[in-house]
Coordinates of C-alpha atoms and ligand atoms in Angstrom, one line a residue:
X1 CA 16.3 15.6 37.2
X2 CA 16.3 18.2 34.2
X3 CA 14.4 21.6 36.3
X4 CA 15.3 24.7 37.0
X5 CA 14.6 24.2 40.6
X6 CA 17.8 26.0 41.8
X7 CA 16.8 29.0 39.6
X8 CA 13.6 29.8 40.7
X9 CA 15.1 29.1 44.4
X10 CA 17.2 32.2 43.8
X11 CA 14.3 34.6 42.1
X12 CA 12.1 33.7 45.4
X13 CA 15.2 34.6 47.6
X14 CA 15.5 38.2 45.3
X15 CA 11.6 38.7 45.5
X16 CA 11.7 38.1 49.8
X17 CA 14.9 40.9 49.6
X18 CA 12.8 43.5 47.9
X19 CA 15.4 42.8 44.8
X20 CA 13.2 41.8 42.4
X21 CA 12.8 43.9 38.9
X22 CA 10.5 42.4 35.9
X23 CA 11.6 44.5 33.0
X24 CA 10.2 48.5 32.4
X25 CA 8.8 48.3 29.1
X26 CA 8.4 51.6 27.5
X27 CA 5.9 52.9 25.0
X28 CA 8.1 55.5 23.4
X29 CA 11.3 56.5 22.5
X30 CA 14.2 57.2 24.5
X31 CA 13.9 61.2 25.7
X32 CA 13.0 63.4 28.7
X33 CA 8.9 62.7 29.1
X34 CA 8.6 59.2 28.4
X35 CA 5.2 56.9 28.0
X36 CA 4.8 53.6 30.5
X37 CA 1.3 52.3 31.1
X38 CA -0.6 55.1 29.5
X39 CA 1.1 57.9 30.9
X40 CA 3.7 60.3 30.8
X41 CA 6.7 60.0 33.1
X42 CA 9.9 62.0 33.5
X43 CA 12.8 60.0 32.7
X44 CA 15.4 60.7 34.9
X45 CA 17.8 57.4 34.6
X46 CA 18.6 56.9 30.8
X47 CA 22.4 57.6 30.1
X48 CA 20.9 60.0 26.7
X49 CA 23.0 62.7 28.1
X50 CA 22.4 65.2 25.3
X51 CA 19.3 64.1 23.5
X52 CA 21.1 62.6 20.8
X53 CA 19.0 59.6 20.3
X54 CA 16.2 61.3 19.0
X55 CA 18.5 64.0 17.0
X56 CA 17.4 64.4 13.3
X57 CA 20.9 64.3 11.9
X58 CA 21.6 61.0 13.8
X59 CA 18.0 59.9 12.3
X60 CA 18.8 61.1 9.1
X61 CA 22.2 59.4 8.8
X62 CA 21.0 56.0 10.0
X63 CA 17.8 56.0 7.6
X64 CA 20.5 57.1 4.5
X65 CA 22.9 54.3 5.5
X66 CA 20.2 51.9 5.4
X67 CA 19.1 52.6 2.3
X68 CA 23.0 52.4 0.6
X69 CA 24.2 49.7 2.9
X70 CA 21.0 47.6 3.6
X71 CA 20.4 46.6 7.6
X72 CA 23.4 44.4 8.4
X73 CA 26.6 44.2 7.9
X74 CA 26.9 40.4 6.9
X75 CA 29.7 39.1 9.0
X76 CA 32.5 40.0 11.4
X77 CA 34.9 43.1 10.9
X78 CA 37.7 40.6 9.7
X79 CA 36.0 39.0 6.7
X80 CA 33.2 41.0 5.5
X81 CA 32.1 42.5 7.9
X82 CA 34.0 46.3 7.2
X83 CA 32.4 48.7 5.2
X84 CA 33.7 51.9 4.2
X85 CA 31.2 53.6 6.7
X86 CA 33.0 51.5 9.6
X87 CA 36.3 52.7 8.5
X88 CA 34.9 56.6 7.9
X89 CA 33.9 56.1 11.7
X90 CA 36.9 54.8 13.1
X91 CA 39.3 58.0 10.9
X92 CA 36.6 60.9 12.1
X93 CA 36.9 59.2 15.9
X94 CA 40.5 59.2 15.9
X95 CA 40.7 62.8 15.0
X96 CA 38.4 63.9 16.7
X97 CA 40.1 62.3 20.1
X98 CA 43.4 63.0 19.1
X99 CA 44.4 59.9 18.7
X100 CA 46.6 57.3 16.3
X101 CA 44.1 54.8 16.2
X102 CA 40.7 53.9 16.9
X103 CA 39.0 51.1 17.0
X104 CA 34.9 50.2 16.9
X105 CA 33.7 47.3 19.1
X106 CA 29.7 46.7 18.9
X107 CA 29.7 47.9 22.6
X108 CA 31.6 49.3 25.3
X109 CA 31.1 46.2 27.5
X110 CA 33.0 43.7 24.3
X111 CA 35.4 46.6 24.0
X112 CA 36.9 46.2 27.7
X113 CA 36.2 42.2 27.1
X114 CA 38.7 42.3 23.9
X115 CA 41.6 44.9 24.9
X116 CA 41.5 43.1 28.5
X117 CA 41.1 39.8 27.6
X118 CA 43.7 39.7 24.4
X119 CA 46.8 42.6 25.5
X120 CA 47.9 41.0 28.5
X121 CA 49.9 37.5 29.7
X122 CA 50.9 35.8 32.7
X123 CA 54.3 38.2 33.0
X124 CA 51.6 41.6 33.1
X125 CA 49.8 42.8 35.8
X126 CA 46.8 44.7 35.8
X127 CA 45.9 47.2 38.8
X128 CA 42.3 47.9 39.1
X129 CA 40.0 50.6 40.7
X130 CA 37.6 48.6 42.9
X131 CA 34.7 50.2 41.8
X132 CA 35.2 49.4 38.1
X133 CA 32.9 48.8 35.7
X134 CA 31.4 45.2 35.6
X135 CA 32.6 45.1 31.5
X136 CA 36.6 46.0 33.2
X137 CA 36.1 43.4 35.7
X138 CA 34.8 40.2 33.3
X139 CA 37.6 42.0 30.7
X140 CA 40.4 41.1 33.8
X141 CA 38.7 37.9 34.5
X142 CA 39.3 36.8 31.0
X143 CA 42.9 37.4 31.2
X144 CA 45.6 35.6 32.4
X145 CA 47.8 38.5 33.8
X146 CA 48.1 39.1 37.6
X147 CA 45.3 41.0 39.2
X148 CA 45.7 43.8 42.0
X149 CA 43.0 45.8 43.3
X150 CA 42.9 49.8 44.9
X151 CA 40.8 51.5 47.2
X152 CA 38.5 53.3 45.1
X153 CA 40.7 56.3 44.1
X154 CA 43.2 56.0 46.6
X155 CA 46.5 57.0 45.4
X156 CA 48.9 56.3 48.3
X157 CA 46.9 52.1 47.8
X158 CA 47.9 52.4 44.1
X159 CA 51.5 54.0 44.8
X160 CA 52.0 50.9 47.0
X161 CA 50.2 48.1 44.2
X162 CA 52.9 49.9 41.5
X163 CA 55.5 49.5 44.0
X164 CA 54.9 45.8 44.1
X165 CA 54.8 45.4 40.5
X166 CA 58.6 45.7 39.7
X167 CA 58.6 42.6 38.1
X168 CA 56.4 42.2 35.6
X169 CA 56.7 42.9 32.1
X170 CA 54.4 45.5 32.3
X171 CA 51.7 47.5 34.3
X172 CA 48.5 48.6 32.9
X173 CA 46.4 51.0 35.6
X174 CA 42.9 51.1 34.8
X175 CA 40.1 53.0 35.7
X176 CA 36.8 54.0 34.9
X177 CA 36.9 58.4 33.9
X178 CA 33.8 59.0 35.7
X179 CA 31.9 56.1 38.4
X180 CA 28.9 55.0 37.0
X181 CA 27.2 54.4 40.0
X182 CA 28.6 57.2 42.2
X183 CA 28.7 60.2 39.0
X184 CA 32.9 61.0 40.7
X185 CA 35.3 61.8 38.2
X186 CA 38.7 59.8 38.4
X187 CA 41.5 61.6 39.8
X188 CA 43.2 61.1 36.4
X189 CA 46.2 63.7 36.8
X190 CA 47.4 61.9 40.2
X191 CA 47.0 58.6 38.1
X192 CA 49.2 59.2 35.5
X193 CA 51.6 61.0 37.7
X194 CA 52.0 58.0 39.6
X195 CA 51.9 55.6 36.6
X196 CA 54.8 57.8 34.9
X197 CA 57.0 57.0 37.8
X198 CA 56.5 53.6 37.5
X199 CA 56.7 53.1 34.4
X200 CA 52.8 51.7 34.1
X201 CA 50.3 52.1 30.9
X202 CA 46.8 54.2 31.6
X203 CA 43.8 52.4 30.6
X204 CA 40.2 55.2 31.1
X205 CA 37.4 53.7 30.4
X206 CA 34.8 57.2 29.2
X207 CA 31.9 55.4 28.8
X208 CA 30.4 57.9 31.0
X209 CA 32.4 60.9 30.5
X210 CA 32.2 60.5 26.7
X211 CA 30.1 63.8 25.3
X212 CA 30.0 64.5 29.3
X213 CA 33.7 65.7 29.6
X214 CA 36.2 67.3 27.8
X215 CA 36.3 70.2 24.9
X216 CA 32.7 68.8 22.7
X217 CA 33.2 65.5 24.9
X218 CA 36.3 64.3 23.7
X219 CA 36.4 62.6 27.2
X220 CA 38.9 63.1 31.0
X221 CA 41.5 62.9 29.4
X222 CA 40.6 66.4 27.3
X223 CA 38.9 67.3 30.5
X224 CA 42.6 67.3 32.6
X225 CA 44.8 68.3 30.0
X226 CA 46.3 65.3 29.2
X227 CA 46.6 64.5 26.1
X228 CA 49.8 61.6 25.2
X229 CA 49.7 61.2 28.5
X230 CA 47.0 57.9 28.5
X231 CA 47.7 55.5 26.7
X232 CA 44.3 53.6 26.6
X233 CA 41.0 55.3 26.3
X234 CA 37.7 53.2 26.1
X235 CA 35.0 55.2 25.1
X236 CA 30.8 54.0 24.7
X237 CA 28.4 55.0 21.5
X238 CA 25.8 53.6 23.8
X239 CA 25.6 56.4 25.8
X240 CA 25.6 60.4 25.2
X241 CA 26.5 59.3 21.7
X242 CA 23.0 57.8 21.4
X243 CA 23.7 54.9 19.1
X244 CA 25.7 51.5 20.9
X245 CA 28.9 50.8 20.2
X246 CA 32.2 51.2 21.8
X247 CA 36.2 52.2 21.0
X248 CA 39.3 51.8 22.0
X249 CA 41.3 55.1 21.2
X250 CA 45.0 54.7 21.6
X251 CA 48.3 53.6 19.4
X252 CA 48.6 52.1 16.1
X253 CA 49.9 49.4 17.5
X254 CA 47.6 48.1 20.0
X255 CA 44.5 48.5 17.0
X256 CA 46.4 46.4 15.0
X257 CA 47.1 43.6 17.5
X258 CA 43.5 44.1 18.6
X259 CA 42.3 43.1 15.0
X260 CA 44.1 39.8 15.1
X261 CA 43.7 39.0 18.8
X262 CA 40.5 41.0 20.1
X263 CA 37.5 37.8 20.5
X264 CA 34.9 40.0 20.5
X265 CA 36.2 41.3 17.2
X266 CA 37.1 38.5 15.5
X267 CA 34.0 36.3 16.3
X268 CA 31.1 38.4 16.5
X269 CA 29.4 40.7 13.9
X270 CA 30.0 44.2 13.6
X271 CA 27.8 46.9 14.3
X272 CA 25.2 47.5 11.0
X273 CA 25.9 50.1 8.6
X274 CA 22.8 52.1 10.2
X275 CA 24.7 52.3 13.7
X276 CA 28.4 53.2 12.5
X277 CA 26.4 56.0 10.2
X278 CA 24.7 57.0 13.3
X279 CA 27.5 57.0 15.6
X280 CA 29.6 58.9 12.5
X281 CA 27.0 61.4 12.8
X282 CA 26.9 62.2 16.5
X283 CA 30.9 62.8 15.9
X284 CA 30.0 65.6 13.7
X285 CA 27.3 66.7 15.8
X286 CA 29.8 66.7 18.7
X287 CA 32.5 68.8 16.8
X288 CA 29.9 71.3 16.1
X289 CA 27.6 71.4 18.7
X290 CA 29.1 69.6 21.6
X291 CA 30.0 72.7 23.7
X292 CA 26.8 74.3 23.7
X293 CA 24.8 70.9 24.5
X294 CA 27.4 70.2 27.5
X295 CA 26.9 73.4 28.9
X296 CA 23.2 72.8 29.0
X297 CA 24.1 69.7 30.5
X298 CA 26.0 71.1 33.1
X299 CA 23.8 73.8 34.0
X300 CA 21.2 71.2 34.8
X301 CA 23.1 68.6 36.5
X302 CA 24.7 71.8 39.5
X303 CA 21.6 73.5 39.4
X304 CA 19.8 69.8 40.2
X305 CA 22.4 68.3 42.3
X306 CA 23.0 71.7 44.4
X307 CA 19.4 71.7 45.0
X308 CA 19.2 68.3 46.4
X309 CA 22.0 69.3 48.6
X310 CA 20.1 72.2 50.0
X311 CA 17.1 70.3 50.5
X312 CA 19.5 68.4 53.1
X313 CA 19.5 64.8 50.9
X314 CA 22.5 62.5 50.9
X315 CA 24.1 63.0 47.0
X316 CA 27.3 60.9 47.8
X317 CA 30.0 62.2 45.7
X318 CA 28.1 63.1 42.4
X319 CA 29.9 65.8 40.7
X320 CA 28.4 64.6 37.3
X321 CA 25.4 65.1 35.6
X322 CA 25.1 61.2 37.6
X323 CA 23.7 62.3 41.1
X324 CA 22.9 59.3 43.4
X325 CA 20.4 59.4 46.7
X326 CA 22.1 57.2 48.6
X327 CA 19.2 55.6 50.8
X328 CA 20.7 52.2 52.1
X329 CA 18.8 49.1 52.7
X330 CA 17.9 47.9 49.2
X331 CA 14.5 47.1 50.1
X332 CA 13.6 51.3 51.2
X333 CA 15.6 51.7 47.8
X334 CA 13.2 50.0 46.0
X335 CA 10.3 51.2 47.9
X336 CA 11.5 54.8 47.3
X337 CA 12.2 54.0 43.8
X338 CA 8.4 53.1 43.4
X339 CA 6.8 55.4 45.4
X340 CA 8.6 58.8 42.7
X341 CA 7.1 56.5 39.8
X342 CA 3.4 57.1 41.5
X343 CA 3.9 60.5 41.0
X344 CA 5.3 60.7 37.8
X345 CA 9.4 60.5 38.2
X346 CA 11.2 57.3 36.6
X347 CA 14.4 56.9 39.1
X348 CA 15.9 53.4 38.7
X349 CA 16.8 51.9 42.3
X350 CA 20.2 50.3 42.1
X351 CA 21.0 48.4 44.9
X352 CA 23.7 44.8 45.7
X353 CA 25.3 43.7 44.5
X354 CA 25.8 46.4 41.7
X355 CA 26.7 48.1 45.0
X356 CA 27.2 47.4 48.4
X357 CA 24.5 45.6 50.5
X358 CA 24.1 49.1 52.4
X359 CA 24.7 51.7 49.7
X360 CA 21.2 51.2 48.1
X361 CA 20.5 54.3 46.1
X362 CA 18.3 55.7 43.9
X363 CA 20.5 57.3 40.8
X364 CA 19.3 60.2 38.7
X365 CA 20.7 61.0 35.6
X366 CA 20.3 64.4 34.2
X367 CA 20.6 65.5 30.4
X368 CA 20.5 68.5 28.1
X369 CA 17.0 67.5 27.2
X370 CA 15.7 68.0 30.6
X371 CA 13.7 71.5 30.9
X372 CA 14.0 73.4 34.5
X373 CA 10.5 73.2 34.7
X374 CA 11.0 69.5 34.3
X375 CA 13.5 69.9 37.4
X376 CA 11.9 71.8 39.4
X377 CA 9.2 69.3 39.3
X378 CA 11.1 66.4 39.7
X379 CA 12.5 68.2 42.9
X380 CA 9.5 68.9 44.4
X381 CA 8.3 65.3 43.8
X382 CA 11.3 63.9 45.7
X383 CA 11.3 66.6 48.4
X384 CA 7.8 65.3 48.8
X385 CA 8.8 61.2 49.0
X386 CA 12.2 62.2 50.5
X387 CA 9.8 63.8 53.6
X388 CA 7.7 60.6 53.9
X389 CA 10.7 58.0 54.0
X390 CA 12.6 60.3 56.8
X391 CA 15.6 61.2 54.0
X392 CA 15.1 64.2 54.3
X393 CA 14.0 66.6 57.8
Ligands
PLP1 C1 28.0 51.5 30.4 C2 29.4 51.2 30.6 C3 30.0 50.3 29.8 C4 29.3 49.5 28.8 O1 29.0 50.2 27.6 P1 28.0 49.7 26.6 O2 28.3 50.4 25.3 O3 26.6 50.0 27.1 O4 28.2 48.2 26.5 C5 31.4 50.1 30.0 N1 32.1 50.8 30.9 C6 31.5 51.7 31.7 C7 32.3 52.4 32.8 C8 30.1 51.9 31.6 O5 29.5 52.7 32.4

């Protein structure tokens, strides 16, 4: 029988969990106060750490490149598909990392697909964080290297995991720079301490700590002082850089095999002329402006997360601008999830599998954009539904 009997099965077995989400469609622009339905609700789970969607140079830069380059690029990065605006990006990028080499993926999540999927064989082994990134995960599925998985950030697991790796041809370590769903920074120092003594490459994936860490948000690896010291650093345009896109910033070398081997590269179209413009733009935005909008950032996100802490609710390990209520049961997720969009607060419940079946949370994202007042008013909202659900006394 040609049905989708088995698929709507699954959707009724999501809808009796409480796991159910049709799609938020939003009236407006990305930004702080945002318009669903008629009103106006604070945003406080869009990854537009420092406002740059909306910023006029970024706006400016697109609309330019439009008019010059037209709306698409025509073709993928190895046939037509590289215009000088591409190549602009990926020179500015490397510099402004510190880097030999960058190079531009249409998103973070094909970036991680191609440099996992193409650099490593059946004689490598790759040595995973277990609470990596879905994109690292399908990148190591792809790949036929061995796979070993530590304890989220436990360094005596991955001292053991590098001890059993003797024998392959090489070791690549990878972790996320800051957890996406718990706002924890990686213990990147101990990392490459441990991956010097065995002999192991460093592969951080920054999506989240890209324009969130680091000297103007150059990244962790800025952010610890170690600079030569990673080999590998993924980073998002998707995200405080306010465009989409993705990099891999690292050696020469590893650009130039990713240009011939990288699928994602080869056989997909690269990002229009409007995006790289953009993303060129929030570079230059960074470089000048990047300190002063991450210390607004910052401000928020301790003055935010210390107040939750005070008001006695559950922030897991947030020491981001990401600051998690763990709640638990994914259906009182969702429910409490609901209940701060009656009353005017947009707080996206995440809940399994993204994580465990009893780590339900809501997750909170704060940005430069937000206002105290828009804080303080987002507090008092939850204080309120944190009161009524029993998270809080
Ligand atoms: C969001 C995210 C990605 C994907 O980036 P996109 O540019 O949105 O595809 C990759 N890795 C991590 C750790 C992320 O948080």
């Amino acid at each position: 029988m040609a049905n989708f009997n088995h698929l709507a099965a699954e959707l009724e077995q999501l809808k009796k969990d409480g796991r159910y989400r049709p799609l938020t469609v939003w009236q407006s622009g990305s930004g702080s106060w945002m318009e669903l339905n008629g009103r106006k609700v604070l945003q406080m789970s869009s990854n537009n750490y420092l406002g740059l969607t909306s910023h006029p140079e970024l706006q400016k830069a697109a609309i330019e490149a439009i008019e010059t380059y037209g709306v698409g690029s025509g073709s993928v990065r190895t046939i037509t598909g590289t215009l000088a605006i591409h190549d602009q990006l990926e020179q500015e990028l490397a510099a402004f990392k510190g880097t030999e080499a960058t190079l531009v993926f249409q998103s973070g999540f094909t970036t991680n697909q191609g440099i996992l999927g193409s650099m490593l064989g059946p004689d490598d082994v790759i040595i995973s964080d277990e609470l990596n990134h879905a994109s690292i995960i399908d990148g190591i599925r792809l790949t036929k290297a061995n796979r070993k998985i530590f304890a989220h950030k436990d360094m005596d697991q991955l001292e053991q995991r590098l001890k059993e790796s003797g024998g392959f041809r090489s070791r690549v370590v990878v972790t996320d720079g800051v957890f996406s769903m718990d706002g924890d920074i990686a213990p990147l120092p101990a990392i490459v301490e441990l991956a010097e003594k065995y002999d192991a490459i460093v592969y951080v994936d920054d999506a989240h700590a890209s324009g969130v860490l680091g000297t103007n948000g150059k990244g962790s690896t800025d952010h610890f002082g170690l600079h030569g010291r990673v080999h590998i650093q993924v980073g998002t345009l998707s995200k405080a850089i306010g465009a989409v896109g993705g990099y891999m910033a690292g050696p020469q070398v590893l650009k130039d095999f990713l240009i011939h081997k990288a699928r994602p590269f080869l056989f997909s179209t690269s990002q229009p002329p409007s995006v790289a413009a953009t993303c060129l733009a929030a570079v230059r935005v960074l470089k000048k402006h990047g300190g002063g909008l991450m210390e607004t950032l910052w401000g928020n996100a301790n003055y935010f997360r210390g107040t939750l802490q005070k008001l006695g609710f559950d922030t897991g390990a947030s020491e981001t601008p990401i600051v998690p209520i763990i709640i638990g049961d994914p259906a009182q997720t969702m429910k409490v999830s609901d209940r701060l969009l009656e009353e005017g607060i947009f707080a996206q419940g995440i809940v399994y599998p993204t994580v465990a079946m009893d780590k339900g949370r809501v997750r909170l994202i704060i940005t430069a954009t937000h206002t105290r007042d828009d804080l303080d008013f987002a507090i008092e909202k939850l204080a309120k539904v944190g009161k009524e659900f029993g998270l809080i006394g």
